[in-house]
C-alpha cells in the first residue's frame, strides 16, 4: 500500500510546495506585508484551482470503475471529455477572476499597500489557472492509469521549476512579489501541459486522450462524486478567508502572517493524508466494481492502521517543529515568534484527527457514494470549523481561532467513523 500510494503522497506535497516556496522567498527576501498578501489571496485562488480536484477525484472513481468492468474504450472517452470540459471552464474562470480580483480582495478587509500587493499577486497567478486545474486532475488520473511514478516525476519537475524561477525572479531579477507570482504561474504550466502531451500520444498506460464524446450523465456523475472532495478543499479555502477576516479584526496583519505559517504546515501534513486517500481510492473503486468484498475489508483495515500511526507521528512532529519552522519564516519579524509558537502548540492537536476526517470522505467517494462523502466534508468545514471560528473568538479571543481548527477535525473524525461503521453491511467491507 505504501509503495503504491507514495507517488501520490509526494505529488500532493509538491503541490503544497507551490504556495510554501513563494511564501518562504517573499517572507525572507521581499517583506512581511507582501507575505501577508499571499496568505490573504491564496484561499481564493485555491477555490478556483480545486475545480480540477473535483473533476479528478470524481472522474477517477468513475473511470476506475469502468476499467474494472473491462470497458477500456468508454474509460478513454470519459477521460478525454473530463479533460476538455475542465480546461474550458478554467479559461472562463481565469478571465472572470482577473477582471474582478480587486473587488473580491476588498471584501476581505484589506486596504492600502496590502490591497495593492494582493491584487498584483492574484492577477499574475490566475493567468495559469487552466494549467493549475489540469495539474490537480492529472495527479489523480496518473494513478488511475497505473502510472503514479510518471505523475510524481512531472509534479516534482513542476515543483523544482517553481523553486528555480523563484530564485531567478526574486533574488536574481529583484522582481519581488510579481516575481513570486510569475514563478508559480510558469511552474503550473510545466505540470499541466506535459501530461496532455503524454496522454495524447501512444503510451503504455491504461488511459489515452481520444476524440471526446458528450456524455452528460457521466459528467454529472463525476462532478457529483467529486463534489465532496471539492467541497472539502473549497470549504477549507472559504474558511481560510473567514479566518483571515477574523484575524485582521483580532490581531491585524500579524495574525494573518502567523496563520500563513500554520497553514503551510497543515498543507504538508494534510497532503500526506489526502495523497494516501487519493492513491488508494482507485483501488477501492476497482475492487468495489469487481465485487471483491474481502479485499475491500482488508484494504480498509490496513488503511486505518497506517493513518492512525501517521496521525500520532504528525502530532509529535508538529510540536517539535513549532519553533524552528516559525523561525525559518520570521527572520525579519522575530517579535512574532512567541505568538507563532503558541499557536502551533494548540493547532498541533488537530493532526491526531485529520487523517480519519480526510480518509472518511475519500473512502465513500471511492465507493461512488458522493452523498455521504459530501455530508462529511460539509459538516467538517461549513458546520464545525466555520461555526467554531465565528463563535470561539468571542470566548477565547485569538486563541479561539486556533481552537476552532482542533474542534472541527475532532468532530469530522467522529462523524466519518460513525458512517464507516453504519454502512459496513451495505458495502460488505
CSV table of C-alpha atoms in Angstrom, one decimal:
chain,number,residue,atom,x,y,z
A,1,UNK,CA,0.0,0.0,0.0
A,2,UNK,CA,2.7,2.4,0.9
A,3,UNK,CA,4.7,1.7,-2.3
A,4,UNK,CA,1.6,2.2,-4.4
A,5,UNK,CA,0.4,5.4,-2.7
A,6,UNK,CA,3.8,7.0,-2.1
A,7,UNK,CA,3.9,8.7,-5.5
A,8,UNK,CA,0.5,10.3,-4.9
A,9,UNK,CA,1.5,11.4,-1.4
A,10,UNK,CA,4.7,13.1,-2.7
A,11,UNK,CA,2.7,14.7,-5.6
A,12,UNK,CA,0.4,16.3,-3.0
A,13,UNK,CA,3.3,17.5,-1.0
A,14,UNK,CA,4.9,19.1,-4.0
A,15,UNK,CA,1.6,20.8,-4.9
A,16,UNK,CA,1.6,22.3,-1.5
A,17,UNK,CA,5.2,23.5,-2.0
A,18,UNK,CA,4.0,25.8,-4.7
A,19,UNK,CA,2.5,28.0,-2.0
A,20,UNK,CA,5.1,27.4,0.6
A,21,UNK,CA,8.1,28.2,-1.6
A,22,UNK,CA,6.6,31.5,-2.7
A,23,UNK,CA,5.9,32.3,1.0
A,24,UNK,CA,9.5,31.5,2.1
A,25,UNK,CA,11.1,33.6,-0.6
A,26,UNK,CA,8.7,36.5,-0.1
A,27,UNK,CA,8.9,36.4,3.7
A,28,UNK,CA,12.7,36.4,3.7
A,29,UNK,CA,13.6,38.5,0.6
A,30,UNK,CA,10.6,40.8,0.0
A,31,UNK,CA,8.7,41.8,3.1
A,32,UNK,CA,6.1,41.0,5.8
A,33,UNK,CA,3.2,42.9,4.1
A,34,UNK,CA,3.8,41.0,0.8
A,35,UNK,CA,3.9,37.8,2.7
A,36,UNK,CA,0.5,38.6,4.3
A,37,UNK,CA,-0.8,39.4,0.8
A,38,UNK,CA,0.0,35.9,-0.5
A,39,UNK,CA,-1.7,34.3,2.5
A,40,UNK,CA,-4.7,36.6,2.0
A,41,UNK,CA,-5.3,35.8,-1.7
A,42,UNK,CA,-4.3,32.1,-1.8
A,43,UNK,CA,-7.7,30.8,-0.4
A,44,UNK,CA,-9.5,32.5,-3.3
A,45,UNK,CA,-7.1,31.0,-5.8
A,46,UNK,CA,-7.4,27.7,-4.1
A,47,UNK,CA,-11.1,27.6,-4.6
A,48,UNK,CA,-10.7,28.0,-8.3
A,49,UNK,CA,-7.8,25.6,-8.6
A,50,UNK,CA,-9.6,22.8,-6.8
A,51,UNK,CA,-12.2,22.7,-9.5
A,52,UNK,CA,-9.6,20.4,-11.1
A,53,UNK,CA,-9.6,18.3,-7.9
A,54,UNK,CA,-13.3,17.8,-8.2
A,55,UNK,CA,-13.0,16.6,-11.8
A,56,UNK,CA,-10.0,14.5,-11.0
A,57,UNK,CA,-11.4,12.7,-7.9
A,58,UNK,CA,-14.9,12.1,-9.2
A,59,UNK,CA,-13.7,11.3,-12.7
A,60,UNK,CA,-11.0,8.9,-11.5
A,61,UNK,CA,-13.6,7.0,-9.4
A,62,UNK,CA,-15.9,6.6,-12.4
A,63,UNK,CA,-13.1,5.8,-14.8
A,64,UNK,CA,-11.6,3.2,-12.4
A,65,UNK,CA,-15.0,1.6,-12.0
A,66,UNK,CA,-15.4,1.5,-15.8
A,67,UNK,CA,-11.9,-0.1,-16.2
A,68,UNK,CA,-12.9,-2.7,-13.5
A,69,UNK,CA,-15.9,-3.5,-15.7
A,70,UNK,CA,-13.5,-4.1,-18.6
A,71,UNK,CA,-14.7,-1.2,-20.8
A,72,UNK,CA,-11.5,0.4,-22.0
A,73,UNK,CA,-13.0,2.5,-24.8
A,74,UNK,CA,-15.6,4.0,-22.6
A,75,UNK,CA,-13.0,4.8,-20.0
A,76,UNK,CA,-10.9,6.7,-22.6
A,77,UNK,CA,-13.9,8.7,-23.8
A,78,UNK,CA,-14.8,9.7,-20.3
A,79,UNK,CA,-11.2,10.7,-19.5
A,80,UNK,CA,-11.0,12.9,-22.6
A,81,UNK,CA,-14.3,14.5,-22.0
A,82,UNK,CA,-13.4,15.5,-18.4
A,83,UNK,CA,-10.1,17.0,-19.5
A,84,UNK,CA,-11.7,19.0,-22.3
A,85,UNK,CA,-14.6,20.4,-20.1
A,86,UNK,CA,-12.4,21.3,-17.2
A,87,UNK,CA,-9.9,23.1,-19.5
A,88,UNK,CA,-12.7,25.2,-21.0
A,89,UNK,CA,-14.0,26.0,-17.5
A,90,UNK,CA,-10.6,27.0,-16.4
A,91,UNK,CA,-10.3,29.6,-19.2
A,92,UNK,CA,-13.6,31.2,-18.3
A,93,UNK,CA,-12.7,31.4,-14.6
A,94,UNK,CA,-9.3,32.9,-15.4
A,95,UNK,CA,-10.9,35.8,-17.3
A,96,UNK,CA,-13.5,36.5,-14.7
A,97,UNK,CA,-11.0,36.2,-11.8
A,98,UNK,CA,-8.6,38.6,-13.5
A,99,UNK,CA,-11.3,41.2,-14.0
A,100,UNK,CA,-12.9,41.0,-10.5
A,101,UNK,CA,-9.7,40.5,-8.5
A,102,UNK,CA,-9.7,43.9,-6.9
A,103,UNK,CA,-13.4,44.0,-5.7
A,104,UNK,CA,-13.0,40.4,-4.4
A,105,UNK,CA,-9.9,41.3,-2.4
A,106,UNK,CA,-11.5,44.4,-1.0
A,107,UNK,CA,-14.2,42.2,0.6
A,108,UNK,CA,-11.6,40.7,3.0
A,109,UNK,CA,-10.9,44.0,4.7
A,110,UNK,CA,-7.5,44.6,3.0
A,111,UNK,CA,-6.6,48.2,2.2
A,112,UNK,CA,-3.7,50.4,1.3
A,113,UNK,CA,-0.5,48.6,0.3
A,114,UNK,CA,-1.8,45.2,1.5
A,115,UNK,CA,-4.7,45.5,-1.0
A,116,UNK,CA,-2.4,46.5,-3.9
A,117,UNK,CA,0.0,43.7,-3.2
A,118,UNK,CA,-2.8,41.2,-3.0
A,119,UNK,CA,-4.3,42.2,-6.4
A,120,UNK,CA,-0.9,42.2,-8.0
A,121,UNK,CA,-0.1,38.6,-6.9
A,122,UNK,CA,-3.6,37.3,-7.7
A,123,UNK,CA,-3.8,38.7,-11.2
A,124,UNK,CA,-0.5,37.2,-12.3
A,125,UNK,CA,-1.1,33.9,-10.6
A,126,UNK,CA,-4.5,33.4,-12.1
A,127,UNK,CA,-3.2,33.6,-15.7
A,128,UNK,CA,-2.1,30.0,-15.2
A,129,UNK,CA,-5.4,28.8,-13.8
A,130,UNK,CA,-6.3,26.4,-16.6
A,131,UNK,CA,-2.9,24.7,-16.2
A,132,UNK,CA,-3.4,24.6,-12.4
A,133,UNK,CA,-6.7,22.8,-12.8
A,134,UNK,CA,-5.1,20.2,-15.1
A,135,UNK,CA,-2.3,19.8,-12.6
A,136,UNK,CA,-4.8,18.9,-9.9
A,137,UNK,CA,-6.6,16.5,-12.2
A,138,UNK,CA,-3.7,14.6,-13.6
A,139,UNK,CA,-2.2,13.7,-10.3
A,140,UNK,CA,-5.4,11.6,-9.9
A,141,UNK,CA,-5.6,10.4,-13.5
A,142,UNK,CA,-2.0,9.2,-13.5
A,143,UNK,CA,-2.8,6.9,-10.5
A,144,UNK,CA,-5.9,5.5,-12.4
A,145,UNK,CA,-3.8,5.0,-15.5
A,146,UNK,CA,-1.4,3.0,-13.3
A,147,UNK,CA,1.4,5.5,-13.9
A,148,UNK,CA,1.8,7.1,-10.5
A,149,UNK,CA,5.6,7.3,-10.8
A,150,UNK,CA,5.3,9.3,-14.0
A,151,UNK,CA,2.8,11.6,-12.3
A,152,UNK,CA,5.2,12.0,-9.5
A,153,UNK,CA,8.0,12.9,-11.8
A,154,UNK,CA,6.0,15.6,-13.6
A,155,UNK,CA,4.8,17.1,-10.3
A,156,UNK,CA,8.3,17.1,-8.8
A,157,UNK,CA,9.6,18.7,-12.0
A,158,UNK,CA,7.0,21.4,-11.7
A,159,UNK,CA,7.9,22.0,-8.0
A,160,UNK,CA,11.6,22.2,-8.7
A,161,UNK,CA,10.8,24.7,-11.6
A,162,UNK,CA,8.9,26.8,-9.1
A,163,UNK,CA,12.0,26.9,-6.8
A,164,UNK,CA,14.3,27.8,-9.7
A,165,UNK,CA,12.0,30.5,-11.0
A,166,UNK,CA,11.6,32.0,-7.5
A,167,UNK,CA,15.3,32.1,-7.1
A,168,UNK,CA,15.8,33.7,-10.5
A,169,UNK,CA,12.9,36.2,-10.4
A,170,UNK,CA,13.1,37.3,-6.7
A,171,UNK,CA,16.8,37.1,-5.8
A,172,UNK,CA,18.3,37.4,-9.3
A,173,UNK,CA,16.0,39.9,-11.1
A,174,UNK,CA,14.6,41.6,-7.9
A,175,UNK,CA,11.0,41.4,-9.2
A,176,UNK,CA,9.7,41.0,-5.7
A,177,UNK,CA,6.1,39.8,-5.3
A,178,UNK,CA,5.4,39.9,-9.0
A,179,UNK,CA,8.4,37.5,-9.5
A,180,UNK,CA,6.9,35.1,-6.9
A,181,UNK,CA,3.6,35.1,-8.8
A,182,UNK,CA,5.2,34.6,-12.2
A,183,UNK,CA,7.3,31.7,-10.8
A,184,UNK,CA,4.2,29.9,-9.6
A,185,UNK,CA,2.4,30.5,-12.9
A,186,UNK,CA,5.2,29.2,-15.0
A,187,UNK,CA,5.7,26.1,-12.9
A,188,UNK,CA,2.0,25.3,-13.2
A,189,UNK,CA,2.3,25.3,-17.0
A,190,UNK,CA,5.1,22.7,-16.6
A,191,UNK,CA,2.8,20.5,-14.5
A,192,UNK,CA,-0.4,21.0,-16.6
A,193,UNK,CA,0.9,20.8,-20.2
A,194,UNK,CA,3.3,17.9,-20.1
A,195,UNK,CA,0.6,15.3,-19.1
A,196,UNK,CA,-1.5,16.4,-22.1
A,197,UNK,CA,1.3,15.7,-24.4
A,198,UNK,CA,1.9,12.3,-22.8
A,199,UNK,CA,-1.7,11.2,-22.9
A,200,UNK,CA,-2.3,12.5,-26.5
A,201,UNK,CA,0.5,10.2,-27.8
A,202,UNK,CA,0.5,6.5,-27.9
A,203,UNK,CA,1.5,5.2,-24.4
A,204,UNK,CA,1.5,2.0,-22.3
A,205,UNK,CA,-0.8,3.4,-19.6
A,206,UNK,CA,-4.5,2.4,-19.1
A,207,UNK,CA,-5.7,5.8,-20.4
A,208,UNK,CA,-5.3,7.9,-23.5
A,209,UNK,CA,-6.8,11.1,-24.8
A,210,UNK,CA,-9.1,10.4,-27.7
A,211,UNK,CA,-11.9,12.2,-29.5
A,212,UNK,CA,-14.3,13.0,-26.7
A,213,UNK,CA,-18.0,12.1,-27.0
A,214,UNK,CA,-20.5,14.1,-25.0
A,215,UNK,CA,-21.9,12.2,-22.1
A,216,UNK,CA,-23.8,14.5,-19.8
A,217,UNK,CA,-24.9,11.8,-17.4
A,218,UNK,CA,-21.4,10.5,-16.8
A,219,UNK,CA,-20.1,14.1,-16.5
A,220,UNK,CA,-22.7,14.9,-13.9
A,221,UNK,CA,-21.9,11.7,-12.1
A,222,UNK,CA,-18.2,12.6,-12.0
A,223,UNK,CA,-18.9,16.1,-10.7
A,224,UNK,CA,-21.4,14.8,-8.1
A,225,UNK,CA,-19.0,12.1,-6.9
A,226,UNK,CA,-16.1,14.5,-6.7
A,227,UNK,CA,-18.2,17.3,-5.1
A,228,UNK,CA,-17.3,16.1,-1.6
A,229,UNK,CA,-13.6,16.5,-2.1
A,230,UNK,CA,-14.1,19.8,-3.9
A,231,UNK,CA,-16.3,20.9,-1.1
A,232,UNK,CA,-13.6,19.9,1.4
A,233,UNK,CA,-11.0,21.9,-0.5
A,234,UNK,CA,-13.2,24.8,-1.4
A,235,UNK,CA,-14.7,25.0,2.0
A,236,UNK,CA,-11.2,25.0,3.5
A,237,UNK,CA,-10.5,28.0,1.3
A,238,UNK,CA,-13.7,29.7,2.3
A,239,UNK,CA,-13.0,29.0,6.0
A,240,UNK,CA,-9.5,30.4,5.5
A,241,UNK,CA,-11.0,33.6,4.1
A,242,UNK,CA,-13.1,33.9,7.3
A,243,UNK,CA,-10.0,33.1,9.4
A,244,UNK,CA,-8.2,36.0,7.7
A,245,UNK,CA,-11.1,38.3,8.2
A,246,UNK,CA,-11.3,37.3,11.9
A,247,UNK,CA,-7.5,37.7,12.3
A,248,UNK,CA,-7.4,41.1,10.7
A,249,UNK,CA,-10.1,42.0,13.3
A,250,UNK,CA,-8.5,40.5,16.4
A,251,UNK,CA,-4.8,40.6,15.6
A,252,UNK,CA,-4.2,42.7,12.5
A,253,UNK,CA,-1.7,41.9,9.7
A,254,UNK,CA,0.5,40.0,12.2
A,255,UNK,CA,-2.3,37.5,12.8
A,256,UNK,CA,-2.6,36.8,9.0
A,257,UNK,CA,1.2,36.2,8.9
A,258,UNK,CA,1.0,33.6,11.8
A,259,UNK,CA,-2.0,31.9,10.2
A,260,UNK,CA,0.0,31.6,7.0
A,261,UNK,CA,2.8,29.7,8.8
A,262,UNK,CA,0.2,27.3,10.4
A,263,UNK,CA,-1.4,26.6,7.1
A,264,UNK,CA,2.0,25.8,5.5
A,265,UNK,CA,2.5,23.0,8.0
A,266,UNK,CA,-1.2,22.0,7.6
A,267,UNK,CA,-0.7,21.9,3.8
A,268,UNK,CA,2.2,19.4,4.1
A,269,UNK,CA,0.6,17.2,6.7
A,270,UNK,CA,-2.8,17.2,5.2
A,271,UNK,CA,-1.2,16.4,1.8
A,272,UNK,CA,0.1,13.2,3.3
A,273,UNK,CA,-3.4,12.1,4.2
A,274,UNK,CA,-5.0,13.4,1.1
A,275,UNK,CA,-2.3,11.8,-1.1
A,276,UNK,CA,-2.8,8.4,0.6
A,277,UNK,CA,-6.6,8.6,0.3
A,278,UNK,CA,-6.4,9.6,-3.4
A,279,UNK,CA,-3.7,7.0,-4.1
A,280,UNK,CA,-5.7,4.1,-2.6
A,281,UNK,CA,-9.1,5.4,-3.7
A,282,UNK,CA,-8.9,4.0,-7.2
A,283,UNK,CA,-8.0,0.6,-5.7
A,284,UNK,CA,-11.1,0.7,-3.5
A,285,UNK,CA,-13.2,1.7,-6.6
A,286,UNK,CA,-11.7,-1.2,-8.7
A,287,UNK,CA,-12.5,-3.9,-6.1
A,288,UNK,CA,-15.9,-2.4,-5.4
A,289,UNK,CA,-16.7,-2.6,-9.2
A,290,UNK,CA,-15.3,-6.2,-9.3
A,291,UNK,CA,-17.3,-7.1,-6.1
A,292,UNK,CA,-14.1,-8.2,-4.2
A,293,UNK,CA,-15.6,-7.7,-0.7
A,294,UNK,CA,-12.8,-9.5,1.2
A,295,UNK,CA,-10.2,-7.3,-0.4
A,296,UNK,CA,-12.2,-4.2,0.5
A,297,UNK,CA,-12.3,-5.2,4.1
A,298,UNK,CA,-8.5,-5.9,4.1
A,299,UNK,CA,-7.7,-2.6,2.5
A,300,UNK,CA,-9.8,-0.7,4.9
A,301,UNK,CA,-8.3,-2.3,8.0
A,302,UNK,CA,-4.7,-1.7,6.8
A,303,UNK,CA,-5.5,1.9,5.7
A,304,UNK,CA,-6.9,2.8,9.1
A,305,UNK,CA,-3.9,1.3,10.8
A,306,UNK,CA,-1.5,3.3,8.7
A,307,UNK,CA,-3.5,6.5,9.2
A,308,UNK,CA,-3.5,6.0,12.9
A,309,UNK,CA,0.3,5.6,13.1
A,310,UNK,CA,0.8,8.6,10.8
A,311,UNK,CA,-1.6,10.8,12.9
A,312,UNK,CA,0.5,10.3,16.1
A,313,UNK,CA,3.7,11.0,14.2
A,314,UNK,CA,2.2,14.2,12.7
A,315,UNK,CA,1.3,15.5,16.2
A,316,UNK,CA,4.7,14.8,17.6
A,317,UNK,CA,6.5,16.3,14.6
A,318,UNK,CA,4.4,19.5,14.6
A,319,UNK,CA,5.1,20.1,18.3
A,320,UNK,CA,8.8,19.5,17.7
A,321,UNK,CA,9.0,21.8,14.6
A,322,UNK,CA,6.9,24.7,16.1
A,323,UNK,CA,9.9,26.9,16.9
A,324,UNK,CA,12.4,26.1,14.2
A,325,UNK,CA,9.7,26.3,11.4
A,326,UNK,CA,8.4,29.7,12.8
A,327,UNK,CA,12.0,31.0,13.0
A,328,UNK,CA,12.6,30.0,9.4
A,329,UNK,CA,9.8,32.3,8.1
A,330,UNK,CA,10.1,35.1,10.7
A,331,UNK,CA,13.7,36.0,10.4
A,332,UNK,CA,12.7,39.6,9.7
A,333,UNK,CA,9.9,39.7,12.3
A,334,UNK,CA,11.3,38.0,15.5
A,335,UNK,CA,8.7,39.8,17.6
A,336,UNK,CA,6.1,37.5,16.2
A,337,UNK,CA,7.9,34.3,17.2
A,338,UNK,CA,6.3,33.7,20.7
A,339,UNK,CA,2.8,34.1,19.4
A,340,UNK,CA,3.5,31.9,16.4
A,341,UNK,CA,4.9,29.1,18.6
A,342,UNK,CA,2.0,29.4,21.0
A,343,UNK,CA,-0.5,29.0,18.1
A,344,UNK,CA,1.5,26.0,16.8
A,345,UNK,CA,1.2,24.2,20.2
A,346,UNK,CA,-2.6,24.5,20.0
A,347,UNK,CA,-3.1,23.6,16.4
A,348,UNK,CA,-0.8,20.5,16.5
A,349,UNK,CA,-3.5,18.6,18.4
A,350,UNK,CA,-5.7,18.6,15.3
A,351,UNK,CA,-3.3,16.3,13.4
A,352,UNK,CA,-4.4,13.4,15.7
A,353,UNK,CA,-7.8,13.5,13.9
A,354,UNK,CA,-7.2,15.0,10.5
A,355,UNK,CA,-6.3,11.6,8.9
A,356,UNK,CA,-9.6,9.9,9.8
A,357,UNK,CA,-11.5,13.1,8.7
A,358,UNK,CA,-9.9,13.1,5.3
A,359,UNK,CA,-10.0,9.4,4.7
A,360,UNK,CA,-13.6,9.0,5.7
A,361,UNK,CA,-14.8,11.4,3.0
A,362,UNK,CA,-12.4,9.9,0.3
A,363,UNK,CA,-13.4,6.4,1.2
A,364,UNK,CA,-17.1,6.9,0.4
A,365,UNK,CA,-16.1,8.8,-2.8
A,366,UNK,CA,-14.2,5.7,-3.9
A,367,UNK,CA,-17.4,3.6,-3.2
A,368,UNK,CA,-19.2,6.0,-5.5
A,369,UNK,CA,-21.3,7.3,-2.6
A,370,UNK,CA,-20.9,11.1,-3.2
A,371,UNK,CA,-23.8,12.0,-0.9
A,372,UNK,CA,-22.2,10.6,2.3
A,373,UNK,CA,-18.8,11.9,1.3
A,374,UNK,CA,-20.2,15.4,0.7
A,375,UNK,CA,-22.0,15.3,4.0
A,376,UNK,CA,-18.8,14.5,5.9
A,377,UNK,CA,-17.0,17.3,4.1
A,378,UNK,CA,-19.8,19.8,4.6
A,379,UNK,CA,-20.0,19.1,8.4
A,380,UNK,CA,-16.3,19.3,8.8
A,381,UNK,CA,-15.9,22.7,7.3
A,382,UNK,CA,-19.2,24.7,7.0
A,383,UNK,CA,-20.6,23.5,10.3
A,384,UNK,CA,-17.8,22.5,12.7
A,385,UNK,CA,-15.0,24.8,11.6
A,386,UNK,CA,-16.9,27.8,10.3
A,387,UNK,CA,-19.1,27.8,13.3
A,388,UNK,CA,-16.2,27.5,15.7
A,389,UNK,CA,-14.1,30.2,14.1
A,390,UNK,CA,-17.0,32.6,14.4
A,391,UNK,CA,-18.0,31.7,18.0
A,392,UNK,CA,-14.9,30.7,19.9
A,393,UNK,CA,-13.0,34.0,19.4
A,394,UNK,CA,-15.9,35.6,21.4
A,395,UNK,CA,-14.9,33.4,24.3
A,396,UNK,CA,-11.1,33.0,24.0
A,397,UNK,CA,-10.0,35.9,21.7
A,398,UNK,CA,-7.3,35.0,19.2
A,399,UNK,CA,-6.8,31.6,20.8
A,400,UNK,CA,-10.3,30.7,19.9
A,401,UNK,CA,-9.3,30.9,16.3
A,402,UNK,CA,-6.7,28.2,16.8
A,403,UNK,CA,-9.0,26.1,18.9
A,404,UNK,CA,-11.5,26.1,16.1
A,405,UNK,CA,-9.2,24.1,13.9
A,406,UNK,CA,-8.8,21.3,16.5
A,407,UNK,CA,-12.6,21.2,17.2
A,408,UNK,CA,-13.5,20.8,13.5
A,409,UNK,CA,-11.1,17.9,12.9
A,410,UNK,CA,-12.2,16.1,16.0
A,411,UNK,CA,-15.8,16.3,15.1
A,412,UNK,CA,-15.2,15.3,11.5
A,413,UNK,CA,-13.3,12.3,12.5
A,414,UNK,CA,-16.2,11.2,14.8
A,415,UNK,CA,-18.7,11.7,12.0
A,416,UNK,CA,-16.6,9.8,9.5
A,417,UNK,CA,-16.1,6.9,11.9
A,418,UNK,CA,-19.9,6.7,12.5
A,419,UNK,CA,-20.6,6.4,8.8
A,420,UNK,CA,-18.0,3.8,8.2
A,421,UNK,CA,-19.5,1.6,11.0
A,422,UNK,CA,-23.1,2.3,10.0
A,423,UNK,CA,-22.6,1.4,6.3
A,424,UNK,CA,-20.4,-1.6,6.8
A,425,UNK,CA,-23.1,-4.2,5.9
A,426,UNK,CA,-24.3,-2.3,2.9
A,427,UNK,CA,-20.9,-2.3,1.2
A,428,UNK,CA,-19.7,-5.6,2.8
A,429,UNK,CA,-16.3,-4.4,3.9
